[in-house]
Amino acid sequence: KERDYFNPTVPIDWDLKWRVDGRNARLYNVQDSKWYFNAYSETQAKIYAEYAENEDPEFKWGDPRRMALEAGCSFAQFGSLTLSSGTYSLHSYLGNPPNKTPETNGYAKWVGTPEENLLLLRGAVRFFGGDDVGVMEHDTHLDRVLCTYDMNGYKNSFEDIDEPYQTQSPKVTGIPNSYKWCFTWTLRQPMDATRRQQGGIMRAYPNYNKYGEAESVGVWRAYSELAIVENRLQLFLRGLGYRGIAGGMSAITSGNAIATVAGCMEHARMGQVAVHPKFGSTVRGTYKMMTNFPLAPTKPIDAGIYEFCKSCQICAEHCPTGIIQKSDPTWTTGRNPEDGNDNGTFGEPLPYQA
């Protein structure tokens, strides 16, 4: 069922919600940071290898069929396209140059109501390969969800300008104030591949996963599709006479945050933070765009997921590394209080929203 606007099942005190710095999302990679955690260590590799052996004693990383699937799904992985001339990113804040627009081709610009536009956009998302769409209109709530700087290090700067821009020095993304709508769209990864994958870490160790594979063919395929769908949507909006600014997973803000407030998903216990009421935890991406295409805002949902997660601990019980905590929800720690390794961070707010 739908809830009131800005009132998802996870409690949010909007008066206390501050804009976060997306650059802090990578602090766990910085060795001098108190948030540092080496997720690619030999210790972690051993945990995954032993887990895979226990789940399937006949599991072998070197199976040529498994390796071939990994190779095939590496195309455009995370939106990076490697050609003989070099490696290129399919993600673009401004989008690829359009090949059809009302201005250049002489046809009429599409004009519809926000409700009609939402239906049109949702249909396009599904046609291009995505699933659902959620929308937030720019107000103080969206301001609190948007990052000051995104995870790529670009400052989000709303300005009285006609066209968006992006500069490299300093790193700034200029967003016109006329871009009053932020929408998120979801894309699930292949169900069968997700249910059967063994996991692992993307680093090779002689005794544990010497090929450095993670058996994440479903993940890699989804990320390449996310990049392709994002480009299609940007070109689609240009074809209507509007524009969408994006830039991939790490741009603008957290897609899961928008998806939770805008009703695509619901906050949950497991590490990806939000779960889809139909597709569960198989949704790989909640990408987002700011746009000048008028859209009807959508409401958060209550599918019972948040409350269910308080009593169900299956994901935490089966997590190989024990990262997912089993206690009640908390707003003040980025560490699992059950693993005995808090690095002095308990009682502090998270440096970045998930």
Coordinates of C-alpha atoms in Angstrom, one line a residue:
K1 CA 0.0 0.0 0.0
E2 CA 1.0 3.6 -0.4
R3 CA 2.0 5.9 2.4
D4 CA 2.0 9.7 2.7
Y5 CA 4.6 11.6 0.8
F6 CA 8.1 11.6 2.5
N7 CA 6.9 9.1 5.1
P8 CA 8.5 5.7 4.2
T9 CA 8.4 2.8 6.7
V10 CA 11.9 3.6 7.9
P11 CA 11.5 6.6 10.2
I12 CA 13.1 9.8 9.0
D13 CA 13.2 13.0 11.0
W14 CA 13.5 15.4 8.1
D15 CA 14.4 18.3 10.4
L16 CA 17.5 16.4 11.4
K17 CA 18.4 15.0 8.0
W18 CA 21.5 16.7 6.6
R19 CA 23.0 16.7 3.2
V20 CA 25.9 14.2 3.1
D21 CA 29.2 14.3 1.3
G22 CA 29.2 11.4 -1.2
R23 CA 33.0 11.5 -1.3
N24 CA 32.9 9.8 2.2
A25 CA 31.3 6.7 0.6
R26 CA 34.8 5.5 -0.3
L27 CA 36.4 6.0 3.0
Y28 CA 36.4 2.3 3.7
N29 CA 39.1 2.0 1.0
V30 CA 41.4 4.5 2.7
Q31 CA 43.8 2.8 5.0
D32 CA 44.3 5.8 7.3
S33 CA 40.5 6.1 7.7
K34 CA 38.8 4.8 10.9
W35 CA 36.2 3.3 8.5
Y36 CA 38.8 1.3 6.6
F37 CA 37.9 -2.3 5.9
N38 CA 39.9 -4.5 3.5
A39 CA 37.1 -6.4 1.8
Y40 CA 39.7 -8.0 -0.7
S41 CA 42.1 -9.4 1.8
E42 CA 43.3 -13.0 1.9
T43 CA 41.2 -13.5 5.0
Q44 CA 38.1 -12.6 3.2
A45 CA 39.0 -14.8 0.2
K46 CA 39.4 -17.7 2.6
I47 CA 36.0 -17.1 4.0
Y48 CA 34.3 -17.1 0.6
A49 CA 36.3 -20.1 -0.6
E50 CA 35.3 -22.2 2.5
Y51 CA 31.7 -21.1 2.1
A52 CA 31.6 -22.2 -1.5
E53 CA 33.2 -25.5 -0.7
N54 CA 30.6 -26.1 2.0
E55 CA 27.7 -25.2 -0.2
D56 CA 28.9 -27.2 -3.2
P57 CA 31.9 -29.5 -2.8
E58 CA 32.1 -29.9 -6.6
F59 CA 32.3 -26.2 -7.2
K60 CA 35.4 -25.2 -9.3
W61 CA 36.4 -21.7 -10.3
G62 CA 38.3 -23.1 -13.2
D63 CA 35.3 -24.6 -15.0
P64 CA 35.7 -23.2 -18.5
R65 CA 31.9 -22.7 -18.8
R66 CA 31.9 -20.5 -15.7
M67 CA 34.9 -18.6 -16.8
A68 CA 33.3 -18.1 -20.2
L69 CA 30.2 -16.6 -18.7
E70 CA 32.4 -14.2 -16.6
A71 CA 34.2 -13.2 -19.8
G72 CA 31.0 -12.6 -21.7
C73 CA 29.4 -10.6 -19.0
S74 CA 32.5 -8.4 -18.6
F75 CA 31.4 -6.4 -21.7
A76 CA 30.6 -2.8 -20.6
Q77 CA 31.1 -3.9 -17.0
F78 CA 30.2 -0.9 -14.8
G79 CA 29.7 1.1 -18.0
S80 CA 33.4 0.8 -19.1
L81 CA 33.8 -0.2 -22.7
T82 CA 37.3 -1.4 -23.7
L83 CA 38.1 -1.2 -27.4
S84 CA 41.4 -1.5 -29.2
S85 CA 41.8 2.2 -29.1
G86 CA 41.3 2.5 -25.3
T87 CA 38.7 2.3 -22.5
Y88 CA 35.7 4.6 -22.5
S89 CA 32.9 5.2 -20.1
L90 CA 29.3 4.8 -21.3
H91 CA 28.2 6.9 -18.4
S92 CA 27.8 10.6 -19.1
Y93 CA 26.4 13.3 -16.9
L94 CA 25.2 15.3 -19.9
G95 CA 24.4 12.2 -22.0
N96 CA 25.5 11.3 -25.5
P97 CA 24.9 13.7 -28.4
P98 CA 21.3 13.3 -29.5
N99 CA 20.4 12.1 -33.0
K100 CA 16.8 13.2 -32.9
T101 CA 15.3 16.3 -31.2
P102 CA 12.4 18.6 -32.0
E103 CA 14.8 21.5 -32.4
T104 CA 17.1 19.8 -35.0
N105 CA 14.5 17.6 -36.8
G106 CA 11.5 20.0 -36.9
Y107 CA 8.9 17.9 -35.2
A108 CA 6.7 19.0 -32.2
K109 CA 8.0 18.9 -28.7
W110 CA 6.0 16.5 -26.5
V111 CA 3.7 18.2 -24.0
G112 CA 1.7 16.2 -21.5
T113 CA 0.5 16.3 -17.9
P114 CA 2.9 15.2 -15.2
E115 CA 0.7 12.1 -14.8
E116 CA 0.9 11.3 -18.5
N117 CA 4.6 11.9 -18.5
L118 CA 5.1 9.5 -15.7
L119 CA 3.3 6.8 -17.6
L120 CA 5.3 7.5 -20.7
L121 CA 8.6 7.4 -18.8
R122 CA 7.7 4.2 -17.0
G123 CA 6.8 2.6 -20.3
A124 CA 10.1 3.7 -21.9
V125 CA 12.1 2.4 -18.9
R126 CA 10.5 -1.0 -19.2
F127 CA 10.8 -1.1 -23.0
F128 CA 14.5 -0.3 -22.7
G129 CA 15.1 -3.0 -20.1
G130 CA 14.4 -1.5 -16.6
D131 CA 11.4 -2.1 -14.3
D132 CA 10.0 0.6 -12.1
V133 CA 10.1 4.4 -11.8
G134 CA 9.9 6.6 -8.7
V135 CA 9.8 10.4 -8.6
M136 CA 10.6 13.2 -6.2
E137 CA 9.9 16.8 -7.0
H138 CA 12.6 19.3 -6.0
D139 CA 11.8 20.7 -2.5
T140 CA 13.5 20.7 0.9
H141 CA 13.1 16.9 1.2
L142 CA 14.9 16.2 -2.1
D143 CA 17.5 18.8 -1.0
R144 CA 18.2 16.7 2.1
V145 CA 18.6 13.5 0.0
L146 CA 20.9 15.0 -2.6
C147 CA 24.6 14.9 -1.8
T148 CA 26.7 18.1 -1.5
Y149 CA 29.3 16.2 -3.5
D150 CA 28.6 13.0 -5.3
M151 CA 30.7 9.8 -5.0
N152 CA 32.7 10.9 -8.1
G153 CA 33.8 14.0 -6.2
Y154 CA 31.6 16.5 -8.2
K155 CA 29.9 19.3 -6.4
N156 CA 26.1 19.4 -7.1
S157 CA 25.4 23.1 -7.8
F158 CA 21.9 24.3 -8.6
E159 CA 22.0 27.5 -10.6
D160 CA 19.9 29.9 -12.6
I161 CA 21.2 28.6 -15.9
D162 CA 19.5 27.3 -19.1
E163 CA 21.7 24.3 -19.7
P164 CA 23.5 21.8 -17.4
Y165 CA 27.3 21.7 -17.4
Q166 CA 30.2 19.8 -15.9
T167 CA 33.7 21.0 -15.2
Q168 CA 36.8 19.0 -14.3
S169 CA 38.7 21.7 -12.4
P170 CA 37.1 22.4 -10.1
K171 CA 34.8 19.3 -10.2
V172 CA 31.3 20.8 -10.5
T173 CA 28.1 19.7 -12.0
G174 CA 25.9 22.6 -12.8
I175 CA 22.2 21.8 -12.5
P176 CA 19.6 24.3 -13.8
N177 CA 17.0 25.2 -11.3
S178 CA 14.4 24.3 -13.9
Y179 CA 15.4 20.7 -13.4
K180 CA 12.7 20.2 -10.7
W181 CA 12.3 16.4 -10.8
C182 CA 14.5 13.6 -9.8
F183 CA 13.4 10.1 -10.8
T184 CA 14.9 6.7 -10.1
W185 CA 14.5 3.6 -12.1
T186 CA 15.2 0.0 -11.1
L187 CA 16.8 -2.9 -13.0
R188 CA 16.9 -6.4 -11.6
Q189 CA 19.7 -8.9 -12.3
P190 CA 19.1 -12.4 -13.6
M191 CA 17.2 -14.4 -11.0
D192 CA 18.7 -17.9 -11.7
A193 CA 22.3 -16.6 -11.9
T194 CA 21.7 -14.7 -8.6
R195 CA 20.3 -17.7 -6.8
R196 CA 23.1 -20.0 -7.8
Q197 CA 26.2 -17.9 -7.7
Q198 CA 28.7 -18.7 -5.0
G199 CA 30.3 -15.3 -4.5
G200 CA 33.9 -14.5 -3.8
I201 CA 36.2 -11.6 -4.0
M202 CA 37.7 -10.0 -7.1
R203 CA 41.3 -10.6 -6.2
A204 CA 43.4 -13.7 -6.9
Y205 CA 45.1 -15.7 -4.1
P206 CA 46.9 -18.9 -4.9
N207 CA 45.1 -21.0 -2.2
Y208 CA 41.8 -19.3 -2.5
N209 CA 40.2 -18.4 -5.9
K210 CA 43.4 -18.1 -7.9
Y211 CA 41.5 -16.6 -10.8
G212 CA 40.3 -13.7 -8.8
E213 CA 36.7 -14.2 -9.9
A214 CA 33.5 -13.6 -7.9
E215 CA 31.0 -15.6 -10.0
S216 CA 28.9 -12.5 -10.4
V217 CA 27.7 -13.0 -13.9
G218 CA 24.3 -11.7 -12.9
V219 CA 25.9 -8.6 -11.3
W220 CA 28.1 -7.8 -14.3
R221 CA 25.3 -8.3 -16.8
A222 CA 23.0 -6.0 -14.8
Y223 CA 25.7 -3.3 -14.5
S224 CA 26.3 -3.3 -18.3
E225 CA 22.6 -3.1 -18.9
L226 CA 22.2 -0.3 -16.4
A227 CA 24.7 1.8 -18.4
I228 CA 22.9 1.0 -21.7
V229 CA 19.5 1.8 -20.4
E230 CA 20.7 5.0 -18.9
N231 CA 22.0 6.2 -22.2
R232 CA 18.7 5.2 -23.9
L233 CA 16.7 7.1 -21.4
Q234 CA 18.8 10.3 -21.9
L235 CA 18.4 10.1 -25.6
F236 CA 14.7 9.3 -25.2
L237 CA 14.2 12.5 -23.1
R238 CA 16.1 14.5 -25.7
G239 CA 13.8 13.1 -28.4
L240 CA 10.8 14.4 -26.5
G241 CA 12.3 17.8 -26.2
Y242 CA 13.6 17.6 -22.6
R243 CA 16.8 16.4 -20.9
G244 CA 18.0 14.1 -18.2
I245 CA 21.3 14.4 -16.4
A246 CA 22.8 11.3 -14.8
G247 CA 26.3 9.8 -14.8
G248 CA 25.9 6.3 -13.5
M249 CA 25.8 4.7 -10.1
S250 CA 28.0 7.2 -8.3
A251 CA 26.6 10.4 -9.7
I252 CA 24.3 13.0 -8.0
T253 CA 23.2 11.0 -4.9
S254 CA 22.1 7.6 -3.6
G255 CA 19.6 5.8 -5.9
N256 CA 18.4 3.6 -3.0
A257 CA 17.5 6.7 -1.0
I258 CA 15.4 8.1 -3.8
A259 CA 13.9 4.7 -4.5
T260 CA 12.9 4.3 -0.8
V261 CA 11.3 7.7 -0.5
A262 CA 9.7 7.6 -4.0
G263 CA 8.1 4.1 -3.5
C264 CA 10.1 1.8 -5.7
M265 CA 11.5 -0.2 -2.8
E266 CA 11.4 -0.4 0.9
H267 CA 14.2 -0.1 3.5
A268 CA 15.5 -3.5 4.6
R269 CA 18.1 -5.3 6.8
M270 CA 20.4 -6.7 4.2
G271 CA 23.4 -4.9 2.9
Q272 CA 21.9 -3.4 -0.2
V273 CA 19.6 -1.5 2.1
A274 CA 16.4 -1.6 0.0
V275 CA 14.3 -4.5 -1.2
H276 CA 11.7 -4.5 -4.0
P277 CA 8.2 -5.8 -3.2
K278 CA 8.1 -7.9 -6.3
F279 CA 11.7 -8.7 -7.2
G280 CA 13.1 -8.8 -3.6
S281 CA 16.8 -8.4 -3.3
T282 CA 17.6 -9.2 -7.0
V283 CA 17.3 -5.5 -8.0
R284 CA 20.9 -4.5 -8.9
G285 CA 20.5 -0.9 -9.7
T286 CA 18.5 2.1 -8.7
Y287 CA 19.9 4.7 -11.0
K288 CA 18.7 8.3 -11.0
M289 CA 18.3 11.4 -13.1
M290 CA 17.5 15.1 -12.6
T291 CA 15.3 16.3 -15.4
N292 CA 13.2 19.2 -16.7
F293 CA 10.6 16.7 -17.8
P294 CA 7.5 17.4 -15.6
L295 CA 6.7 14.2 -13.6
A296 CA 4.0 13.4 -11.0
P297 CA 5.7 12.6 -7.7
T298 CA 5.2 9.1 -6.3
K299 CA 4.6 8.0 -2.8
P300 CA 6.6 5.6 -0.6
I301 CA 5.2 2.1 -0.1
D302 CA 4.5 -0.3 2.8
A303 CA 4.8 -3.9 1.6
G304 CA 5.6 -5.0 5.2
I305 CA 9.3 -5.4 4.3
Y306 CA 10.8 -3.1 7.0
E307 CA 8.8 -4.6 9.8
F308 CA 9.4 -8.2 8.5
C309 CA 13.1 -7.6 8.5
K310 CA 13.1 -6.8 12.2
S311 CA 12.2 -10.4 13.0
C312 CA 13.6 -12.3 10.0
Q313 CA 17.4 -12.6 10.1
I314 CA 17.9 -15.1 7.3
C315 CA 20.2 -12.8 5.4
A316 CA 22.3 -12.1 8.5
E317 CA 22.5 -15.7 9.5
H318 CA 23.7 -16.8 6.1
C319 CA 26.1 -13.9 5.3
P320 CA 29.5 -15.6 4.9
T321 CA 31.4 -12.7 6.5
G322 CA 28.8 -11.9 9.2
I323 CA 28.7 -8.3 8.1
I324 CA 24.9 -7.9 8.3
Q325 CA 23.9 -7.2 11.9
K326 CA 21.1 -9.0 13.7
S327 CA 20.1 -6.2 16.1
D328 CA 17.4 -3.6 15.7
P329 CA 17.9 -0.8 13.2
T330 CA 20.5 1.8 14.1
W331 CA 21.5 5.2 12.8
T332 CA 24.8 5.6 14.6
T333 CA 27.3 3.0 13.4
G334 CA 28.9 1.8 10.2
R335 CA 30.3 -1.3 11.8
N336 CA 28.6 -4.5 12.8
P337 CA 28.3 -4.3 16.6
E338 CA 28.4 -8.1 16.8
D339 CA 31.8 -8.7 15.2
G340 CA 33.8 -7.1 18.1
N341 CA 35.7 -4.8 15.7
D342 CA 34.3 -1.3 15.9
N343 CA 37.6 0.6 15.4
G344 CA 36.3 3.2 17.8
T345 CA 33.4 4.2 15.6
F346 CA 30.4 3.2 17.6
G347 CA 28.0 6.0 18.6
E348 CA 29.0 8.1 15.6
P349 CA 26.7 8.9 12.6
L350 CA 27.5 7.3 9.3
P351 CA 29.6 9.5 7.1
Y352 CA 27.5 8.6 4.1
Q353 CA 23.9 7.4 3.6
A354 CA 23.4 4.1 1.9

